[in-house]
Each structure stands twice: as structure tokens, then as C-alpha cells.
mmCIF file of N, CA and C in Angstrom:
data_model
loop_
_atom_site.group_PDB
_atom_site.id
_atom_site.type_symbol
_atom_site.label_atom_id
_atom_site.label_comp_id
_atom_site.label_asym_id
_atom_site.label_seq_id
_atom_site.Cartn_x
_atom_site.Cartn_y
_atom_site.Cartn_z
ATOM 1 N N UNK U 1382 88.725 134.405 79.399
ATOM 2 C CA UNK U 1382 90.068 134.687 79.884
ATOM 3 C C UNK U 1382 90.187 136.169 80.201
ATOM 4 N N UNK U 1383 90.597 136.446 81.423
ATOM 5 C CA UNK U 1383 91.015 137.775 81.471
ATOM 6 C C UNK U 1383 91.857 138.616 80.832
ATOM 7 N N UNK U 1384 91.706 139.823 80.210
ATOM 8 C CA UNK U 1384 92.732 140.593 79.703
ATOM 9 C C UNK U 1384 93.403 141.578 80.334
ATOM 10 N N UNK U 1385 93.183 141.333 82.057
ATOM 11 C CA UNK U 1385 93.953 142.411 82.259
ATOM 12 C C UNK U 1385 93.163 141.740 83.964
ATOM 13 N N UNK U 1386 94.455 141.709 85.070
ATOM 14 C CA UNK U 1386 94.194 141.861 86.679
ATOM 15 C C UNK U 1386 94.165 143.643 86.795
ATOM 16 N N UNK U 1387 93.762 143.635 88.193
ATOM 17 C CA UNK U 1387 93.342 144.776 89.033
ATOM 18 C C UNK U 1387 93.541 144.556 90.131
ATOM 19 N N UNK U 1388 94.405 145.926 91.009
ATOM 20 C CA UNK U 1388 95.101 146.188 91.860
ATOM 21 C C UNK U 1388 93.728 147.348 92.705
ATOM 22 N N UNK U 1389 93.229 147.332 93.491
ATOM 23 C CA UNK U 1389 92.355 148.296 94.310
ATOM 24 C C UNK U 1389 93.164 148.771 95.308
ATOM 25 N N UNK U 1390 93.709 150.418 95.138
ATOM 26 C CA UNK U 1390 94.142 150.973 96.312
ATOM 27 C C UNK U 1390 92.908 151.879 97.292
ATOM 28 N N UNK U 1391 93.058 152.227 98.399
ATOM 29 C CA UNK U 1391 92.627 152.994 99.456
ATOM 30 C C UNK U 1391 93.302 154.291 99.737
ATOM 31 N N UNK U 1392 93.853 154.941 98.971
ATOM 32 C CA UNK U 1392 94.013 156.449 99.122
ATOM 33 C C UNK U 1392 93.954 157.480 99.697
ATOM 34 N N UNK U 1393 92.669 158.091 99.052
ATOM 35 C CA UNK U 1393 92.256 159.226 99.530
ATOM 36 C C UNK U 1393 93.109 160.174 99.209
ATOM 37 N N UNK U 1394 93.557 160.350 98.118
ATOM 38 C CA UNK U 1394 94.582 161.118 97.702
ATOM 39 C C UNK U 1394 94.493 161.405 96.224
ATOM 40 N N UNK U 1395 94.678 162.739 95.900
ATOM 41 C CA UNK U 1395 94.607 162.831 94.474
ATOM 42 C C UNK U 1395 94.635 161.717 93.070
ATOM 43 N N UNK U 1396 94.093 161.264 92.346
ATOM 44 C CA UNK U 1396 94.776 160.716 91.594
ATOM 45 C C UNK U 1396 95.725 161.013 90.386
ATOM 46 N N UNK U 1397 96.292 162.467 90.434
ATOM 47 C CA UNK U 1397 97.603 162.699 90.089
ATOM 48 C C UNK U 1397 98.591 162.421 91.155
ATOM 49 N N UNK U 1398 98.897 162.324 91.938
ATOM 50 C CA UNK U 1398 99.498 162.159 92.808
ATOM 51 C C UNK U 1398 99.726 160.940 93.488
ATOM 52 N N UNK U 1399 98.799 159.401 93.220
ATOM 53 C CA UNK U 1399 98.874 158.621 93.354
ATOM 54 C C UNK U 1399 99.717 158.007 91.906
ATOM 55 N N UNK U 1400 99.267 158.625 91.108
ATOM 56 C CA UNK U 1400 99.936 158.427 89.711
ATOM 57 C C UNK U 1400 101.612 158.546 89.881
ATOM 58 N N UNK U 1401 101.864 159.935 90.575
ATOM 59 C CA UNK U 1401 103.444 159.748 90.318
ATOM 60 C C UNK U 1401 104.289 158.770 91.388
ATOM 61 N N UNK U 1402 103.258 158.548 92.633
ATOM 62 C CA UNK U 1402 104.075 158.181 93.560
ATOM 63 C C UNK U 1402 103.878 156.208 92.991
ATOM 64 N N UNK U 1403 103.120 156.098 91.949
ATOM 65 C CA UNK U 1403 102.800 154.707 91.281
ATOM 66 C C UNK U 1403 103.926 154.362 90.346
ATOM 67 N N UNK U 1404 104.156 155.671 89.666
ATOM 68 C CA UNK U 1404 105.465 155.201 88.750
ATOM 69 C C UNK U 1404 106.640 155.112 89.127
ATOM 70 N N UNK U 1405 106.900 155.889 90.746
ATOM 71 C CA UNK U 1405 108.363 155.621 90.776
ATOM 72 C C UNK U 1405 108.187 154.633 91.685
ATOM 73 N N UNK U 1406 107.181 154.057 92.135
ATOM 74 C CA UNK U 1406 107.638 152.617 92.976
ATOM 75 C C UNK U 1406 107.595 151.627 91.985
ATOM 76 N N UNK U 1407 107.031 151.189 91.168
ATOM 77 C CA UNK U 1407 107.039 150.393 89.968
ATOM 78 C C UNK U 1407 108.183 150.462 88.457
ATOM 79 N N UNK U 1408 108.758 151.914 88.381
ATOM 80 C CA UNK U 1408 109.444 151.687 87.891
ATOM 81 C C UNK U 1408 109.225 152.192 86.277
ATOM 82 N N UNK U 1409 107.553 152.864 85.917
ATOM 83 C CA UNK U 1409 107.070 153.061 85.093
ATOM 84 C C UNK U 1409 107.519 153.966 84.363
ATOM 85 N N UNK U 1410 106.764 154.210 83.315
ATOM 86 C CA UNK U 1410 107.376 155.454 82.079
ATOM 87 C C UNK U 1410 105.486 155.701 81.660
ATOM 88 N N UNK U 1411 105.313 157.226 81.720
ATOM 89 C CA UNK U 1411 103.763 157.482 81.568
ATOM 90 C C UNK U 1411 103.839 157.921 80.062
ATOM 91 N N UNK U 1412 102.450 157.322 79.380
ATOM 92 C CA UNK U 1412 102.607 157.431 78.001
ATOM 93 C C UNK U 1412 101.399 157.655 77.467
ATOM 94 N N UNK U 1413 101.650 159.164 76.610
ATOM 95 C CA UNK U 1413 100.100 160.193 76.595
ATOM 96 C C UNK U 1413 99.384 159.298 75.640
ATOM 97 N N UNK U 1414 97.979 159.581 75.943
ATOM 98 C CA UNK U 1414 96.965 158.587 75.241
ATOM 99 C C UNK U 1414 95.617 159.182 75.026
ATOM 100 N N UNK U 1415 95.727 160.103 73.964
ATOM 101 C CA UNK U 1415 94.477 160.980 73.617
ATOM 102 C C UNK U 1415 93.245 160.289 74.383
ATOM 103 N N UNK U 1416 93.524 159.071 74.218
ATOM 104 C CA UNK U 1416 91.642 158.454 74.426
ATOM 105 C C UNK U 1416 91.306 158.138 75.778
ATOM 106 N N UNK U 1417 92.252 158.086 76.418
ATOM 107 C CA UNK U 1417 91.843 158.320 77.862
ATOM 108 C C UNK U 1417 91.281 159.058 78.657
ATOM 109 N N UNK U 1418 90.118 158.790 79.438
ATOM 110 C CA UNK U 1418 89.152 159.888 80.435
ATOM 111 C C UNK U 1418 90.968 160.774 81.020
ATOM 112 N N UNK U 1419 89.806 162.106 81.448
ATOM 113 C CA UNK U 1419 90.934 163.104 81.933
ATOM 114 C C UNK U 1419 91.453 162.696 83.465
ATOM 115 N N UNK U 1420 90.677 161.539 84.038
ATOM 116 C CA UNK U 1420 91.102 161.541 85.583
ATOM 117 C C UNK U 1420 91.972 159.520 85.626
ATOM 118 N N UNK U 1421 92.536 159.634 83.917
ATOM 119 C CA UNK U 1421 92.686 158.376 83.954
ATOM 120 C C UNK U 1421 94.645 158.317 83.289
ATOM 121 N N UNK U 1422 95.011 157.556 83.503
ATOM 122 C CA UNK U 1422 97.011 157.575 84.023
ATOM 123 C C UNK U 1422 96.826 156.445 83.013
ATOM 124 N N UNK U 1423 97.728 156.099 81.777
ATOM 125 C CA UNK U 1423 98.642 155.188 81.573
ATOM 126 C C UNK U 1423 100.020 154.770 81.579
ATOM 127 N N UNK U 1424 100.647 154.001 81.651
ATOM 128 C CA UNK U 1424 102.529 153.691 82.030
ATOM 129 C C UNK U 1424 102.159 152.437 81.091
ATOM 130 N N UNK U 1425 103.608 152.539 80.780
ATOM 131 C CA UNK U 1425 104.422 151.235 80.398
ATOM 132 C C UNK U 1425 105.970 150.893 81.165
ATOM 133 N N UNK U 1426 106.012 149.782 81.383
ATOM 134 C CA UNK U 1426 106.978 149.100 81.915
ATOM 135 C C UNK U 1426 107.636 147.830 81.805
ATOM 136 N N UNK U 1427 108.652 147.513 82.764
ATOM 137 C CA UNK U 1427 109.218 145.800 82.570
ATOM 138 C C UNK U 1427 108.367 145.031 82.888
ATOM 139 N N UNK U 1428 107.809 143.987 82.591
ATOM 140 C CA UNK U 1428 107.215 142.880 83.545
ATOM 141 C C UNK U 1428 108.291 142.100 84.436
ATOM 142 N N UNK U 1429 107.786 141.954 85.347
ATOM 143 C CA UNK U 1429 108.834 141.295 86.703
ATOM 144 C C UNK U 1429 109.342 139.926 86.662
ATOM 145 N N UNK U 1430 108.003 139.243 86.187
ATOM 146 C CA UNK U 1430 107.751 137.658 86.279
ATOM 147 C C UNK U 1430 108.072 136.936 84.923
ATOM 148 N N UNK U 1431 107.581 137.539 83.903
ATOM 149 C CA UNK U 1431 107.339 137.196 82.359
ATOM 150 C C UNK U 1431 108.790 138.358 81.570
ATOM 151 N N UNK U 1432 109.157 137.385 80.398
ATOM 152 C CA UNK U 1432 109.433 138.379 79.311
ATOM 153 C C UNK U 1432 108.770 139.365 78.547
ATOM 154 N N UNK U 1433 109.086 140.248 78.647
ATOM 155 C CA UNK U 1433 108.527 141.663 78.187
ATOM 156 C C UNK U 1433 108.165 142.741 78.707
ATOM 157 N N UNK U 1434 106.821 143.571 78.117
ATOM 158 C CA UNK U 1434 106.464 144.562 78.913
ATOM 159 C C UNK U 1434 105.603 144.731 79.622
ATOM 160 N N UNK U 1435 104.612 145.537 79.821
ATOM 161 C CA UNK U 1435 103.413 146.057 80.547
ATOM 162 C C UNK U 1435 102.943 146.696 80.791
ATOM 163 N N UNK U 1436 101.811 146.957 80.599
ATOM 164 C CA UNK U 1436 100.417 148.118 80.499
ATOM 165 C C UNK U 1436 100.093 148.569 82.023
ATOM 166 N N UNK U 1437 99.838 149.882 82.555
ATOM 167 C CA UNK U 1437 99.568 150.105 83.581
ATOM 168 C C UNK U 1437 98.356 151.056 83.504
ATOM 169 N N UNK U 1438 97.246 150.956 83.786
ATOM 170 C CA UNK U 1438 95.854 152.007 83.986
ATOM 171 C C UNK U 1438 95.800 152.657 85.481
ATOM 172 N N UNK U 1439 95.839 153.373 85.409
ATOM 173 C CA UNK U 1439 95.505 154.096 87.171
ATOM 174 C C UNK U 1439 93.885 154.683 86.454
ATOM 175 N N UNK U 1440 92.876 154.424 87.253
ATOM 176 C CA UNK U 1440 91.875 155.308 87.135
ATOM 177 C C UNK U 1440 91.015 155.326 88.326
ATOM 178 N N UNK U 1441 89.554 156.138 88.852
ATOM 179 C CA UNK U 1441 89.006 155.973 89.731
ATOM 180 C C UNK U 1441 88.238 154.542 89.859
ATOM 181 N N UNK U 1442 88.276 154.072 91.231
ATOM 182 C CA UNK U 1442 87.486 152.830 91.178
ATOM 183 C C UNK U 1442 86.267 152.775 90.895
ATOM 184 N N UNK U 1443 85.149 152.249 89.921
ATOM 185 C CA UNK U 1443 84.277 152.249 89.315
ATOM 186 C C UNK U 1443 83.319 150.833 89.473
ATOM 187 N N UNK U 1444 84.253 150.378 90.422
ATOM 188 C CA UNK U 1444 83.707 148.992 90.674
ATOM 189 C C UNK U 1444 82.758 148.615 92.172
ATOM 190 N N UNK U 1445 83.074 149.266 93.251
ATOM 191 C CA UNK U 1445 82.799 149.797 94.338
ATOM 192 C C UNK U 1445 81.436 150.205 94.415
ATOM 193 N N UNK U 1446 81.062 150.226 95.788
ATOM 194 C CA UNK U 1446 79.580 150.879 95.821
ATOM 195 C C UNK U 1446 80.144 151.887 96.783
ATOM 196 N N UNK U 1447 79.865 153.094 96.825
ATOM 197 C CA UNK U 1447 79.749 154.589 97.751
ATOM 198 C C UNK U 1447 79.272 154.352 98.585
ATOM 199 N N UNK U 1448 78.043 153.886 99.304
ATOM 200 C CA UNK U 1448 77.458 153.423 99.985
ATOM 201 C C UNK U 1448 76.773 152.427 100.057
ATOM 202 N N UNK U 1449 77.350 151.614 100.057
ATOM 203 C CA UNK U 1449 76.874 150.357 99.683
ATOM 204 C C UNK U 1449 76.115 149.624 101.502
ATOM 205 N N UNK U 1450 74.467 149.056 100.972
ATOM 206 C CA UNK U 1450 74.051 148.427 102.457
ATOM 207 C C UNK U 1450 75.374 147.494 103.065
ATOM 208 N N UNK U 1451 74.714 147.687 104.635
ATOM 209 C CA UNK U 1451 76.062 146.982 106.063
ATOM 210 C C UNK U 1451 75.923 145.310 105.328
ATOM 211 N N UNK U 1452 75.084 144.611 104.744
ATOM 212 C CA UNK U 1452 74.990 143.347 104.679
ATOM 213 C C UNK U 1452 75.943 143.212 103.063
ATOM 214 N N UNK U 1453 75.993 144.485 102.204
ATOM 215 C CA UNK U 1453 76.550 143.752 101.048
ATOM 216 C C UNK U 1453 77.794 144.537 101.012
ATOM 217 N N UNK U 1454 78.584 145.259 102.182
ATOM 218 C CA UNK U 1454 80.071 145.629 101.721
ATOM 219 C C UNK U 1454 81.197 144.985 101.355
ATOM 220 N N UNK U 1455 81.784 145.601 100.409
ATOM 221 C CA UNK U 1455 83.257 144.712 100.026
ATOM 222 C C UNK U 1455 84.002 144.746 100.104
ATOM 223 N N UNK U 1456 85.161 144.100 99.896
ATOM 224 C CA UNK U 1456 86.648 144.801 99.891
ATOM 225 C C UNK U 1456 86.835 146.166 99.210
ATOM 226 N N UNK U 1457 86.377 145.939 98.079
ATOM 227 C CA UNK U 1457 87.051 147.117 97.094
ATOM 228 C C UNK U 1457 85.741 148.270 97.607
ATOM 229 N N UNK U 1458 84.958 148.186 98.106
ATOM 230 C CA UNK U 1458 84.045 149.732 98.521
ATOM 231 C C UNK U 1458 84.876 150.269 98.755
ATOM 232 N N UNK U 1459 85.783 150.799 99.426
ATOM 233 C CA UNK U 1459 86.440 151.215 100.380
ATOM 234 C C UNK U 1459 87.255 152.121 99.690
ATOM 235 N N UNK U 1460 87.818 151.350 98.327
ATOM 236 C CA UNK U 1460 89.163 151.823 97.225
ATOM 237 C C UNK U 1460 88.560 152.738 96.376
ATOM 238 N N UNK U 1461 89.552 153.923 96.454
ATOM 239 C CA UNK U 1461 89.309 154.924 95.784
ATOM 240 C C UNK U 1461 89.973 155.078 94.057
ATOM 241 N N UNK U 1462 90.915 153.931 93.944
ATOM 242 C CA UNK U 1462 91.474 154.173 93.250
ATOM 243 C C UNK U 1462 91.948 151.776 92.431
ATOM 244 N N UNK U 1463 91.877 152.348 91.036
ATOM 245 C CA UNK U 1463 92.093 150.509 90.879
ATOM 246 C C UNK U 1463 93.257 150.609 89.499
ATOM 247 N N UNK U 1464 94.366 149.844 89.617
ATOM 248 C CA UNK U 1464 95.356 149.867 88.669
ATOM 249 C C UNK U 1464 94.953 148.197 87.856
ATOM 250 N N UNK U 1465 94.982 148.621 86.748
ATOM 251 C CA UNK U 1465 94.573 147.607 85.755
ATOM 252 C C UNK U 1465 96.128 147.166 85.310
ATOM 253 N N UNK U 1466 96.562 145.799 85.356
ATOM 254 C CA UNK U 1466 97.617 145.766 84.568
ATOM 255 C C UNK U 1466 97.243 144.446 83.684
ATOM 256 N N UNK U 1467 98.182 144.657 82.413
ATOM 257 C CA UNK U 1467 97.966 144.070 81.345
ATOM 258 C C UNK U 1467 99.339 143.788 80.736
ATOM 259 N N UNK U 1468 99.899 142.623 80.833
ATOM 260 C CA UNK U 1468 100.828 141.884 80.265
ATOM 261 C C UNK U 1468 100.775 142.092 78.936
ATOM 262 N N UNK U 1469 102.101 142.429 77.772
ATOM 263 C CA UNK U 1469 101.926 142.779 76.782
ATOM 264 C C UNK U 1469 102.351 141.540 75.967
ATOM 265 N N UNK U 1470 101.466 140.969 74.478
ATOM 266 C CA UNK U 1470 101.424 139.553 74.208
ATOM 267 C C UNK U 1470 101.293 138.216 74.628
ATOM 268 N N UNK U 1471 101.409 138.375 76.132
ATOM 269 C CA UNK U 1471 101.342 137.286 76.733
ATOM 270 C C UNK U 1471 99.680 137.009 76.606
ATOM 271 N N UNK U 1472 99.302 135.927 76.400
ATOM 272 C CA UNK U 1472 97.898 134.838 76.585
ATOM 273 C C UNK U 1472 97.632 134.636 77.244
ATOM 274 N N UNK U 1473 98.369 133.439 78.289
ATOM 275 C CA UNK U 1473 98.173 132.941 79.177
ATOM 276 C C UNK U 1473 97.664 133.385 81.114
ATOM 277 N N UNK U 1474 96.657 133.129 81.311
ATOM 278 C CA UNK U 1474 96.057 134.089 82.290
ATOM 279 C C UNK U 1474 96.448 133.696 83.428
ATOM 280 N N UNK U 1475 97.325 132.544 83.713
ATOM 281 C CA UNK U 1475 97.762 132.040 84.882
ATOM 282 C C UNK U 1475 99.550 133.205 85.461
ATOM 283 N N UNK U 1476 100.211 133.750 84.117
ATOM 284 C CA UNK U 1476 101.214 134.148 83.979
ATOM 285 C C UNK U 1476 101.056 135.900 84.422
ATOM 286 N N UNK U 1477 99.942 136.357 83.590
ATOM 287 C CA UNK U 1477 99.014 137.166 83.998
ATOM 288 C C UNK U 1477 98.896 137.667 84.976
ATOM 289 N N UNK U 1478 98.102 136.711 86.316
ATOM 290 C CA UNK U 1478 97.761 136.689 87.030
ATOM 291 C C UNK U 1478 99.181 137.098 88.213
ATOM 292 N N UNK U 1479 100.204 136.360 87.632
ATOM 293 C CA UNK U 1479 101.218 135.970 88.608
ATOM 294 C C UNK U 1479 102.470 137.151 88.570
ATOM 295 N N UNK U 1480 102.049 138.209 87.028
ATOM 296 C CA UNK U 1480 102.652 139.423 87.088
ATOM 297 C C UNK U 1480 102.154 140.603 87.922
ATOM 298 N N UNK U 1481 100.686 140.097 88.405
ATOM 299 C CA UNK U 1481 100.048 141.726 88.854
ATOM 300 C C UNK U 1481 100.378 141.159 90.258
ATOM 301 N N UNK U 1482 100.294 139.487 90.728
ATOM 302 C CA UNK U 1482 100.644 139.508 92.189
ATOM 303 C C UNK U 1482 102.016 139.977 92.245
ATOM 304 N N UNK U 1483 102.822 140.066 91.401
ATOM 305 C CA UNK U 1483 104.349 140.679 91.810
ATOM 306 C C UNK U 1483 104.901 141.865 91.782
ATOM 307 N N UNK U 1484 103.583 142.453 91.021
ATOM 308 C CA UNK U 1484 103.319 143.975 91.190
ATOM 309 C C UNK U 1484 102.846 144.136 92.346
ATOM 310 N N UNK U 1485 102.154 143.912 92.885
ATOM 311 C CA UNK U 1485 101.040 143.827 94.179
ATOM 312 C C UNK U 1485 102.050 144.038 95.227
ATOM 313 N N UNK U 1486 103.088 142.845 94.884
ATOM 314 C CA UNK U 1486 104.011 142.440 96.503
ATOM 315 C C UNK U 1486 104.734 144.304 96.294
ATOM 316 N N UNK U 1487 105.161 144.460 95.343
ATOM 317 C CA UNK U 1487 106.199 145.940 95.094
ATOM 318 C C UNK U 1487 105.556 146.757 95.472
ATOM 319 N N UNK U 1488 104.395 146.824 95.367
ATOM 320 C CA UNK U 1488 103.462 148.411 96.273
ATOM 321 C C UNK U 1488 103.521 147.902 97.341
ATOM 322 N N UNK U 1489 103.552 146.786 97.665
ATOM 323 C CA UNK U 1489 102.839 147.190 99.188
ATOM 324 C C UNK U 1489 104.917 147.265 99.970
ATOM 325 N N UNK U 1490 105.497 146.684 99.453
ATOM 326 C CA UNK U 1490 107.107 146.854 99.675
ATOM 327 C C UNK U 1490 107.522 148.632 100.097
ATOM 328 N N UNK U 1491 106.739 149.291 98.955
ATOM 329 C CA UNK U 1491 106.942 150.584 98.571
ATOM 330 C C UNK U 1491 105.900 151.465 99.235
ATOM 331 N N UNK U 1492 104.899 151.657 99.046
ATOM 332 C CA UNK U 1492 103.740 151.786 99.707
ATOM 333 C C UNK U 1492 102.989 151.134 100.960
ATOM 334 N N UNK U 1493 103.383 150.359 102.323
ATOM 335 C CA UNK U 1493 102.773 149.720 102.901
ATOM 336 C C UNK U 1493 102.010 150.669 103.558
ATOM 337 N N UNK U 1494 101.664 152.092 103.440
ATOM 338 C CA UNK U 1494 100.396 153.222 104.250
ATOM 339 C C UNK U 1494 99.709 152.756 103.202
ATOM 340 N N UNK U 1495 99.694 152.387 101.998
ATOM 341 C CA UNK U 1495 98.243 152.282 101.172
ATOM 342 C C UNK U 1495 97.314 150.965 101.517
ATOM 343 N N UNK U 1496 96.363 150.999 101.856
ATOM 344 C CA UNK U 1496 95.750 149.890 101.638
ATOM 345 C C UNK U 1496 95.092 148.945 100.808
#
């Protein structure tokens, strides 16, 4: 079961700066977290879909290839940047799933230059 969807943006833009322009379209509150890499953002917030809250990660995309060969490119090569969200108590990965697509729809509402 997954513990957490992922959002891949296309940037090219600081990731402080993707950070603030992330919390005020979402609605977030950023919340210091000793253990976090230095080029890495956490928030908490409402969940949209579900009762309760929610975990937000901004960090660099790590998933991506830099140059990845013409026969194996992907979507996410491209993304400079990937928001992890994580439903707080919730289990169920279908509910999960159906909070980060409603996050998803709000960036791109808010953000439609990002890709």
C-alpha cells in the first residue's frame, strides 16, 4: 500500500520559491523539521476530499533520469521538482489517491504555467 502519492512539477525555478508559491495555492502552513535535507519544504494542511489533515514534501525530483537515452524517456525526466502528499491517519489508498488528485486539480487551477 502506498504511504504517500506524488505530484511531479516542471519548473525550473528555485525550490524556495516554488515552495512559497505551493503554499499559498494550496492553502498550506510550513512546519520546521530538523530532519529534513536543506533543499527539502514541509507543510501541513486541510485535506480537500477526506476528514482531516495533510502532509506536504516539496523536494528535488530524485526519480527522473538527467539524461536519460531517446528510447527510455519519461514523464517525470523532465520534472524538476516532486510534492509527496500524505493523508494524515487515513489507510485506505484508494482515498489517498483521490486527495492528491484534488490537490493536483488546485495546482494546475492555480498554477496552469507549471507543468
Amino acid at each position: 500500500m502506498s504511504s504517500d502519492d506524488n505530484i511531479f512539477l516542471a519548473t525550473r525555478k528555485p525550490l524556495r520559491e516554488v515552495a512559497g508559491w505551493l503554499a499559498e495555492a494550496l492553502s498550506l502552513e510550513p512546519v520546521e523539521n530538523p530532519d529534513l535535507k536543506d533543499d527539502a519544504f514541509l507543510f501541513r494542511g486541510r485535506a480537500r476530499s477526506v476528514s482531516g489533515d495533510l502532509f506536504v514534501v516539496l523536494e528535488p525530483n530524485v526519480y527522473g533520469e538527467a539524461d536519460p537515452e531517446p528510447e527510455d524517456v519519461s514523464a517525470i525526466d523532465r520534472s524538476d521538482a516532486v510534492v509527496g502528499i500524505r493523508c494524515v491517519g487515513t489507510k485506505d489508498e484508494e482515498l489517498q489517491a483521490h486527495e492528491a488528485r484534488a490537490l493536483y486539480e488546485e495546482l494546475v487551477g492555480a498554477r496552469p504555467d507549471v507543468a
